[in-house]
Coordinates of C-alpha atoms and ligand atoms in Angstrom, one line a residue:
M1 CA 46.0 -17.1 -2.9
T2 CA 42.8 -16.4 -1.1
A3 CA 40.0 -15.0 -3.3
V4 CA 39.0 -11.3 -2.5
E5 CA 35.5 -10.8 -1.4
N6 CA 33.4 -8.7 -3.8
D7 CA 31.8 -5.5 -2.6
A8 CA 29.1 -5.8 -5.2
D9 CA 28.1 -7.7 -8.4
V10 CA 28.7 -4.5 -10.4
I11 CA 30.4 -1.2 -9.6
V12 CA 29.1 1.8 -11.4
V13 CA 31.5 4.8 -11.6
G14 CA 29.7 8.1 -11.7
A15 CA 26.1 9.0 -10.8
G16 CA 25.0 11.2 -13.7
P17 CA 22.0 10.2 -15.7
G18 CA 24.0 7.3 -17.3
G19 CA 25.2 5.9 -14.0
S20 CA 21.9 6.3 -12.2
A21 CA 20.0 4.6 -15.0
T22 CA 22.4 1.7 -15.1
A23 CA 22.2 1.3 -11.3
Y24 CA 18.4 1.5 -11.3
H25 CA 17.9 -1.1 -14.0
L26 CA 20.5 -3.5 -12.5
A27 CA 19.0 -3.1 -9.0
R28 CA 15.5 -3.8 -10.3
H29 CA 16.8 -7.1 -11.6
G30 CA 18.1 -8.0 -8.1
V31 CA 21.8 -7.3 -8.9
R32 CA 24.0 -5.9 -6.1
V33 CA 25.1 -2.5 -7.3
L34 CA 27.6 -0.1 -5.8
L35 CA 27.3 3.4 -7.3
L36 CA 30.3 5.5 -6.7
E37 CA 30.1 9.3 -7.2
K38 CA 32.9 11.8 -6.5
T39 CA 30.5 14.7 -5.7
E40 CA 27.7 15.2 -3.2
F41 CA 24.0 15.6 -4.2
P42 CA 22.4 18.0 -5.1
R43 CA 25.2 19.3 -7.3
E44 CA 25.3 21.4 -10.5
K45 CA 26.3 20.0 -13.9
V46 CA 26.9 22.2 -16.9
C47 CA 24.1 21.4 -19.3
G48 CA 21.3 22.9 -21.3
D49 CA 18.8 21.1 -19.1
G50 CA 16.6 20.2 -22.2
L51 CA 14.9 16.8 -22.5
T52 CA 13.3 15.6 -25.7
P53 CA 10.6 12.9 -25.9
R54 CA 13.5 10.4 -26.2
A55 CA 14.8 11.3 -22.8
V56 CA 11.2 11.4 -21.3
R57 CA 10.7 7.8 -22.5
Q58 CA 13.7 6.8 -20.4
L59 CA 12.4 8.8 -17.4
I60 CA 9.1 6.9 -17.7
R61 CA 11.0 3.6 -17.8
M62 CA 12.7 4.6 -14.5
G63 CA 9.4 5.8 -12.9
V64 CA 10.7 9.3 -12.6
V65 CA 7.7 10.8 -14.4
G66 CA 4.4 9.2 -15.5
G67 CA 3.0 6.3 -13.5
S68 CA -0.4 6.7 -11.8
A69 CA 0.0 10.5 -11.9
A70 CA -0.4 10.4 -15.6
T71 CA -4.1 9.9 -15.5
G72 CA -5.1 13.6 -15.9
D73 CA -5.8 15.5 -19.1
S74 CA -2.3 14.8 -20.4
A75 CA 0.8 13.1 -19.1
G76 CA 2.7 16.4 -19.6
A77 CA 0.2 18.2 -17.3
A78 CA 1.0 15.7 -14.5
A79 CA 4.7 16.3 -15.0
A80 CA 4.1 20.1 -14.8
E81 CA 2.6 19.7 -11.3
D82 CA 5.7 17.9 -10.2
G83 CA 7.9 20.9 -11.0
W84 CA 8.9 20.0 -14.5
Q85 CA 8.7 22.6 -17.3
V86 CA 6.8 20.8 -20.1
N87 CA 7.4 21.5 -23.8
R88 CA 5.3 20.5 -26.8
G89 CA 8.0 20.9 -29.4
L90 CA 10.9 22.9 -30.9
R91 CA 10.8 26.5 -32.1
V92 CA 13.5 26.9 -34.8
I93 CA 14.7 30.4 -35.6
G94 CA 16.8 31.1 -38.7
G95 CA 16.7 32.3 -42.3
G96 CA 14.3 35.1 -41.3
V97 CA 11.7 32.4 -40.3
R98 CA 10.4 31.4 -36.9
L99 CA 8.9 27.9 -37.0
E100 CA 7.1 26.0 -34.2
L101 CA 7.3 22.2 -34.7
D102 CA 5.4 20.0 -32.3
W103 CA 7.0 16.7 -31.2
P104 CA 5.6 13.9 -33.5
D105 CA 2.8 11.6 -32.3
L106 CA 4.4 8.2 -32.3
A107 CA 3.8 4.7 -30.8
S108 CA 7.3 4.5 -29.4
F109 CA 7.8 7.9 -27.7
P110 CA 5.6 10.3 -25.7
N111 CA 4.7 13.6 -27.5
Y112 CA 6.2 16.0 -24.9
G113 CA 9.6 17.1 -23.7
L114 CA 10.7 18.5 -20.4
V115 CA 13.2 21.0 -18.8
R116 CA 14.7 20.7 -15.4
T117 CA 18.0 22.0 -14.0
R118 CA 20.6 19.3 -13.5
L119 CA 20.8 20.3 -9.8
D120 CA 17.4 18.7 -9.3
F121 CA 17.3 16.3 -12.2
D122 CA 20.4 14.2 -11.3
D123 CA 19.3 14.1 -7.6
L124 CA 15.9 12.7 -8.6
L125 CA 17.5 10.0 -10.8
V126 CA 20.0 8.9 -8.2
Q127 CA 17.2 8.7 -5.6
R128 CA 15.3 6.3 -8.0
A129 CA 18.4 4.1 -8.2
V130 CA 18.8 4.0 -4.4
A131 CA 15.0 3.3 -4.0
A132 CA 15.4 0.4 -6.4
G133 CA 18.1 -1.1 -4.1
A134 CA 21.4 0.4 -5.5
K135 CA 24.0 1.3 -2.8
L136 CA 25.2 4.9 -3.3
R137 CA 28.5 6.2 -1.9
T138 CA 29.2 9.9 -2.6
S139 CA 32.5 11.8 -2.1
V140 CA 34.3 8.7 -3.6
N141 CA 36.7 9.8 -6.3
V142 CA 37.6 6.7 -8.4
L143 CA 41.2 6.9 -9.5
G144 CA 41.5 3.8 -11.7
P145 CA 41.0 0.1 -12.1
V146 CA 42.2 -2.8 -10.0
L147 CA 43.5 -5.4 -12.5
G148 CA 43.3 -9.2 -12.0
V149 CA 44.4 -12.1 -14.1
D150 CA 44.8 -11.3 -17.8
D151 CA 44.6 -7.6 -17.0
R152 CA 40.9 -8.0 -16.5
V153 CA 39.3 -5.3 -14.3
V154 CA 38.2 -6.7 -10.9
G155 CA 37.5 -3.5 -9.0
V156 CA 38.4 0.1 -8.6
Q157 CA 40.8 2.2 -6.6
A158 CA 39.5 5.3 -5.0
E159 CA 40.0 8.1 -2.5
V160 CA 37.1 8.6 -0.1
G161 CA 35.8 11.7 1.7
P162 CA 37.4 15.0 2.4
D163 CA 40.6 13.4 3.8
R164 CA 41.0 11.4 0.6
E165 CA 41.3 8.1 2.4
P166 CA 42.5 5.4 0.0
A167 CA 40.0 2.6 -0.7
T168 CA 39.6 -0.4 -2.9
F169 CA 36.3 -1.8 -4.1
H170 CA 35.9 -5.2 -5.8
A171 CA 33.3 -6.5 -8.3
P172 CA 33.5 -8.8 -11.3
L173 CA 32.1 -6.1 -13.6
V174 CA 32.5 -2.3 -13.7
V175 CA 30.4 0.3 -15.6
A176 CA 32.3 3.5 -16.5
A177 CA 29.7 6.3 -16.5
D178 CA 32.1 9.0 -15.4
G179 CA 31.2 11.5 -18.1
V180 CA 33.1 13.3 -20.8
S181 CA 36.5 13.3 -18.9
G182 CA 36.4 9.5 -19.1
R183 CA 39.1 9.1 -16.6
F184 CA 38.3 5.4 -16.0
P185 CA 38.4 4.3 -19.7
L186 CA 41.5 6.5 -20.1
A187 CA 43.3 4.6 -17.4
L188 CA 42.6 1.4 -19.5
G189 CA 44.1 3.1 -22.6
L190 CA 40.8 4.0 -24.3
A191 CA 41.5 7.4 -25.7
K192 CA 39.1 9.7 -27.6
R193 CA 38.9 9.0 -31.3
E194 CA 39.9 12.1 -33.3
D195 CA 37.9 11.2 -36.3
R196 CA 34.6 11.6 -34.5
P197 CA 32.6 14.9 -34.2
I198 CA 32.9 16.8 -30.9
G199 CA 31.4 20.1 -29.8
V200 CA 32.0 22.7 -27.1
A201 CA 29.0 24.3 -25.4
V202 CA 28.6 27.1 -22.8
R203 CA 25.5 28.1 -20.9
R204 CA 24.2 30.6 -18.3
Y205 CA 21.1 31.1 -16.3
Y206 CA 19.1 34.4 -16.6
R207 CA 16.0 35.6 -14.8
S208 CA 13.6 36.2 -17.7
P209 CA 9.9 36.6 -16.8
A210 CA 9.2 36.9 -20.6
K211 CA 10.7 33.6 -21.6
H212 CA 10.8 31.4 -18.5
D213 CA 7.5 29.5 -19.1
D214 CA 8.0 28.9 -22.8
D215 CA 6.3 25.7 -23.9
Y216 CA 8.7 25.2 -26.8
L217 CA 12.4 24.5 -26.7
E218 CA 13.9 27.3 -28.7
S219 CA 16.8 26.7 -31.1
W220 CA 18.7 29.4 -33.0
L221 CA 20.3 28.4 -36.3
E222 CA 21.9 31.8 -36.8
L223 CA 23.6 34.0 -34.3
R224 CA 24.4 37.7 -34.8
A225 CA 26.0 40.3 -32.7
K226 CA 24.3 43.7 -32.1
G227 CA 24.5 46.0 -35.1
S228 CA 26.2 43.4 -37.4
D229 CA 24.8 41.3 -40.2
A230 CA 27.8 38.9 -40.0
L231 CA 27.0 35.4 -38.7
L232 CA 28.7 34.3 -35.5
P233 CA 29.8 30.7 -35.3
G234 CA 27.6 28.2 -33.5
Y235 CA 24.0 27.4 -32.6
G236 CA 22.1 28.8 -29.7
W237 CA 19.3 27.7 -27.4
I238 CA 16.9 29.3 -24.9
F239 CA 15.1 26.8 -22.6
G240 CA 12.6 28.1 -20.1
L241 CA 12.8 26.5 -16.6
G242 CA 9.4 27.6 -15.5
D243 CA 10.8 29.1 -12.2
G244 CA 11.4 32.6 -13.5
R245 CA 14.7 31.6 -15.2
V246 CA 15.9 30.4 -18.6
N247 CA 18.9 28.3 -19.5
V248 CA 20.7 30.1 -22.5
G249 CA 23.6 28.7 -24.3
L250 CA 25.4 28.0 -27.5
G251 CA 27.5 25.2 -29.0
V252 CA 30.2 25.1 -31.6
L253 CA 31.1 21.9 -33.5
N254 CA 34.7 20.9 -34.4
S255 CA 33.7 21.1 -38.2
S256 CA 33.5 24.9 -37.8
S257 CA 36.6 26.8 -38.6
A258 CA 36.0 28.8 -35.3
F259 CA 36.3 25.6 -33.2
G260 CA 39.0 26.0 -30.5
K261 CA 39.9 29.5 -31.7
T262 CA 37.0 31.4 -30.2
N263 CA 36.2 32.9 -26.9
Y264 CA 32.9 31.1 -26.3
R265 CA 31.9 33.2 -23.3
K266 CA 32.2 36.4 -25.3
L267 CA 30.4 34.7 -28.2
L268 CA 27.4 34.1 -25.8
T269 CA 27.3 37.7 -24.5
D270 CA 27.7 39.1 -28.0
W271 CA 24.7 37.1 -29.2
L272 CA 22.6 37.9 -26.1
A273 CA 23.3 41.6 -26.4
N274 CA 21.3 41.3 -29.6
T275 CA 18.2 39.8 -28.0
P276 CA 15.1 41.9 -27.1
E277 CA 15.7 43.9 -24.0
D278 CA 12.5 42.7 -22.3
W279 CA 13.8 39.1 -22.4
G280 CA 16.2 40.2 -19.7
M281 CA 19.4 38.7 -21.2
T282 CA 21.0 42.0 -22.1
D283 CA 21.2 43.0 -18.5
E284 CA 24.0 41.5 -16.5
S285 CA 22.1 42.0 -13.2
N286 CA 19.6 39.4 -14.4
A287 CA 22.3 36.7 -14.8
E288 CA 22.7 34.0 -12.2
G289 CA 26.1 32.4 -11.8
P290 CA 28.9 32.5 -14.3
I291 CA 29.0 31.3 -17.9
L292 CA 30.1 27.7 -17.7
G293 CA 31.1 25.3 -20.5
A294 CA 32.1 21.7 -21.3
A295 CA 32.8 19.4 -24.3
L296 CA 30.1 17.3 -26.0
P297 CA 31.6 13.9 -27.1
M298 CA 29.7 12.7 -30.1
G299 CA 29.0 9.7 -32.4
F300 CA 30.8 7.0 -30.3
N301 CA 34.1 8.9 -29.9
R302 CA 35.4 6.4 -27.4
V303 CA 35.4 2.7 -28.2
P304 CA 35.3 -0.2 -27.6
H305 CA 32.2 0.0 -25.4
Y306 CA 33.1 -3.3 -23.7
T307 CA 36.6 -4.5 -22.8
R308 CA 38.1 -6.6 -20.0
G309 CA 35.1 -6.5 -17.6
V310 CA 34.3 -2.8 -18.2
L311 CA 31.3 -1.3 -20.0
L312 CA 31.2 2.3 -21.1
V313 CA 27.9 4.2 -20.7
G314 CA 26.9 7.7 -21.9
D315 CA 29.5 10.5 -22.3
S316 CA 32.2 8.2 -21.2
G317 CA 31.6 6.2 -24.4
G318 CA 31.1 9.4 -26.5
M319 CA 27.4 8.9 -27.0
V320 CA 26.1 12.5 -27.6
N321 CA 23.8 12.7 -30.6
P322 CA 25.8 14.6 -33.3
F323 CA 22.6 16.0 -34.9
N324 CA 21.4 18.0 -31.9
G325 CA 23.9 17.8 -29.0
E326 CA 21.5 15.8 -26.8
G327 CA 23.3 13.4 -24.4
I328 CA 21.0 12.7 -21.5
A329 CA 18.7 10.4 -23.4
Y330 CA 21.6 8.4 -24.8
A331 CA 23.3 8.1 -21.4
M332 CA 20.1 6.7 -19.8
E333 CA 19.4 4.5 -22.8
S334 CA 22.9 3.0 -23.0
G335 CA 22.7 2.5 -19.2
E336 CA 19.6 0.4 -19.5
M337 CA 21.1 -1.5 -22.4
A338 CA 24.2 -2.2 -20.4
A339 CA 22.1 -3.4 -17.4
E340 CA 20.1 -5.8 -19.6
V341 CA 23.3 -7.3 -20.9
V342 CA 25.0 -7.5 -17.5
V343 CA 22.1 -9.3 -16.0
Q344 CA 22.3 -12.0 -18.6
A345 CA 26.1 -12.2 -18.3
L346 CA 26.1 -12.6 -14.5
A347 CA 23.7 -15.5 -14.9
R348 CA 26.5 -17.4 -16.6
P349 CA 29.7 -18.8 -15.2
A350 CA 32.7 -16.4 -15.4
G351 CA 34.8 -17.1 -18.4
A352 CA 34.2 -17.6 -22.1
E353 CA 30.4 -18.0 -21.8
R354 CA 30.0 -14.8 -19.8
E355 CA 32.3 -12.9 -22.2
R356 CA 30.1 -13.9 -25.1
A357 CA 27.1 -12.4 -23.3
L358 CA 29.0 -9.2 -22.6
M359 CA 30.0 -8.7 -26.2
A360 CA 26.3 -8.2 -26.9
Y361 CA 26.6 -4.7 -25.4
P362 CA 28.8 -3.1 -28.1
Q363 CA 26.9 -5.0 -30.8
E364 CA 23.5 -3.8 -29.6
L365 CA 24.7 -0.2 -29.3
K366 CA 26.0 -0.4 -32.8
A367 CA 22.8 -1.8 -34.1
R368 CA 20.7 0.9 -32.4
F369 CA 22.8 4.0 -32.9
G370 CA 25.7 3.1 -35.2
G371 CA 24.1 4.0 -38.6
Y372 CA 22.4 7.0 -37.2
Y373 CA 25.7 8.4 -35.7
R374 CA 27.4 7.7 -39.0
L375 CA 24.9 9.9 -40.7
G376 CA 25.3 12.5 -37.9
G377 CA 29.1 12.6 -38.6
V378 CA 28.3 13.5 -42.3
F379 CA 25.7 16.1 -41.1
V380 CA 28.3 17.8 -38.8
K381 CA 30.8 18.0 -41.6
L382 CA 28.2 19.6 -43.9
I383 CA 26.9 22.2 -41.5
G384 CA 30.5 23.1 -40.7
R385 CA 30.5 24.8 -44.1
P386 CA 28.8 28.2 -43.8
E387 CA 27.7 28.2 -47.5
I388 CA 25.9 24.9 -47.1
M389 CA 24.3 25.9 -43.8
R390 CA 23.1 29.2 -45.3
M391 CA 21.6 27.4 -48.3
A392 CA 19.9 24.8 -46.1
T393 CA 18.4 27.4 -43.7
K394 CA 17.3 29.7 -46.6
H395 CA 15.6 26.9 -48.6
G396 CA 14.6 24.5 -45.9
M397 CA 13.0 26.8 -43.2
P398 CA 10.1 28.0 -45.4
H399 CA 8.9 24.4 -45.8
P400 CA 7.1 23.2 -42.7
M401 CA 6.7 19.6 -44.0
L402 CA 10.4 19.4 -44.7
M403 CA 11.2 20.8 -41.3
R404 CA 8.9 18.2 -39.6
F405 CA 11.1 15.6 -41.3
V406 CA 14.2 17.4 -40.2
L407 CA 12.9 17.5 -36.6
K408 CA 12.3 13.7 -36.6
L409 CA 15.8 13.1 -38.0
L410 CA 17.6 15.5 -35.7
A411 CA 15.8 14.3 -32.5
N412 CA 16.0 10.6 -33.5
L413 CA 12.2 10.2 -33.1
T414 CA 10.7 7.6 -35.4
D415 CA 8.7 4.5 -35.0
P416 CA 10.8 1.5 -36.0
R417 CA 7.8 -0.4 -37.3
G418 CA 4.5 0.9 -38.7
G419 CA 5.6 4.6 -38.8
D420 CA 4.7 7.1 -41.5
A421 CA 6.5 7.7 -44.8
M422 CA 9.0 10.1 -43.0
D423 CA 9.8 7.4 -40.5
R424 CA 10.4 4.9 -43.2
V425 CA 12.8 7.2 -45.1
I426 CA 14.8 8.0 -41.9
N427 CA 14.9 4.4 -40.8
A428 CA 16.1 3.3 -44.3
M429 CA 18.8 6.0 -44.3
T430 CA 20.2 4.9 -41.0
K431 CA 20.2 1.3 -42.1
V432 CA 22.0 2.1 -45.3
A433 CA 24.7 4.2 -43.5
P434 CA 27.5 1.8 -42.4
A435 CA 27.4 1.5 -38.6
V436 CA 30.4 3.1 -36.8
Ligands
LIG501 C1 26.7 23.3 -22.1 C2 26.1 21.9 -22.4 C3 24.8 21.8 -22.7 C4 24.1 20.6 -22.9 N1 22.8 20.5 -23.1 C5 22.2 19.4 -23.1 C6 20.7 19.3 -23.2 O1 20.1 20.3 -23.2 N2 20.1 18.1 -23.3 C7 20.9 16.9 -23.3 O2 20.3 15.8 -23.3 N3 22.2 16.9 -23.2 C8 22.9 18.1 -23.1 N4 24.2 18.1 -22.9 C9 25.0 16.9 -22.8 C10 24.7 16.2 -21.4 O3 25.1 17.1 -20.4 C11 25.6 14.9 -21.2 O4 25.5 14.2 -22.4 C12 25.1 14.1 -20.1 O5 25.3 14.7 -18.8 C13 25.8 12.7 -20.0 O6 25.5 12.0 -18.9 P1 26.5 11.0 -18.2 O7 25.8 10.3 -17.1 O8 27.1 10.1 -19.3 O9 27.7 11.9 -17.7 P2 27.6 13.1 -16.6 O10 26.3 13.7 -16.5 O11 28.8 13.9 -16.9 O12 27.9 12.3 -15.2 C14 29.1 11.8 -14.9 C15 29.1 11.6 -13.3 O13 30.3 10.9 -13.0 C16 31.0 11.6 -11.9 N5 32.4 11.3 -12.0 C17 33.3 11.7 -12.9 N6 34.5 11.2 -12.6 C18 34.4 10.4 -11.5 C19 35.3 9.7 -10.7 N7 36.6 9.6 -11.1 N8 34.9 9.1 -9.6 C20 33.6 9.1 -9.3 N9 32.6 9.8 -10.0 C21 33.0 10.5 -11.1 C22 30.6 13.0 -12.1 O14 30.7 13.8 -10.9 C23 29.2 13.0 -12.6 O15 28.2 12.9 -11.5 C24 24.9 19.4 -22.7 C25 26.3 19.5 -22.4 C26 26.9 20.7 -22.2 C27 28.3 20.8 -21.9

């Protein structure tokens, strides 16, 4: 049998933030990367468009923000000039209290967050991957793996272009960064774990001169319909885009009794009907586009993260943070971790030695996020009980110091070494929680 020629050292399936970050970091190490994406850029992706300092850190690592432009008064100011909406923290609304919490000052993370529509954002990231040397092919719909000896994945089958021409691409390693649908891992038999938290979220854009340039991300712990005191299920957000519009949405977790039994679109319009008129969200004519939604796969809901030549990155591996629904930072971070492991693995001969190197990927993911996600699973169960959530909001919100701790915990923002007392408590809690 003649050996097939490889099209690349690594094929990355999907060019969302996870796939583009993986491709960028691989290409920077001189690895030949083929990045396959089924859509064409720029393209919309249903999201809240909010980026915490954890995500900004990854953007800096990819040279998307920061660099020499960050020499002005503040790094955030430089980003603002480049069309990003900069935020300095989180505004939490609940229990009759409105609290503004600035992002913490840490050695490990910048102290600002950003907002940018995914229409722009994903395009910027993929361009960085291409500039670093990755080869991008769009309009390539990957259908499934090509299997070699021992059922190891040695490539992908796809259909290409508008005519859906069948095509096969070969590489010794494949990264599945195909998002929440996880079609590629599914084709390998890796189903979603039902014992992990999952959410559903919907969002819409509105023109809102009053809220568009907010320099805080706004989070609503309690949602109510107009003229009613009863709590609606879910948690809401309003993120200013800085271009006259806001991204408004809400999410419901599977620990809520309303999960799967609610009309989420109606829930959003019911809540928005109760917002101040001058915000613009009570008026349908200010809306841009339909209400769109998707699932949030949390707390490692698809494992193993490495098997038979395939590494799972981002939503494909269920990596959304159960505490706050943030997924972009974790997609980019897992992409970088996968790239680091793959670079080492490719430097070894194929076989047992290379496999040993590849097994470091799930181990490192577990070490970095396992304990934290485990705690997140407990958190999701607790806040699914309305009486606990009511009590926590009522007694927690009036205490800014406690809420600063909660912000660090929910956004996963601590210094691993040399942090303050809050950091030490959070780090200890995540160490004690058994990794998942
Ligand atoms: C309503 C909503 C609000 C959210 N808000 C936020 C937020 O404010 N902040 C935040 O951090 N996270 C948020 N998230 C989560 C975030 O959107 C995801 O976690 C993030 O997009 C994951 O990135 P990814 O690269 O893993 O996957 P994706 O962004 O889904 O990218 C996957 C890519 O793979 C491509 N693809 C899929 N299948 C194939 C195939 N067969 N062949 C080729 N290409 C394929 C897709 O076209 C896509 O480009 C939100 C999610 C939802 C639903």
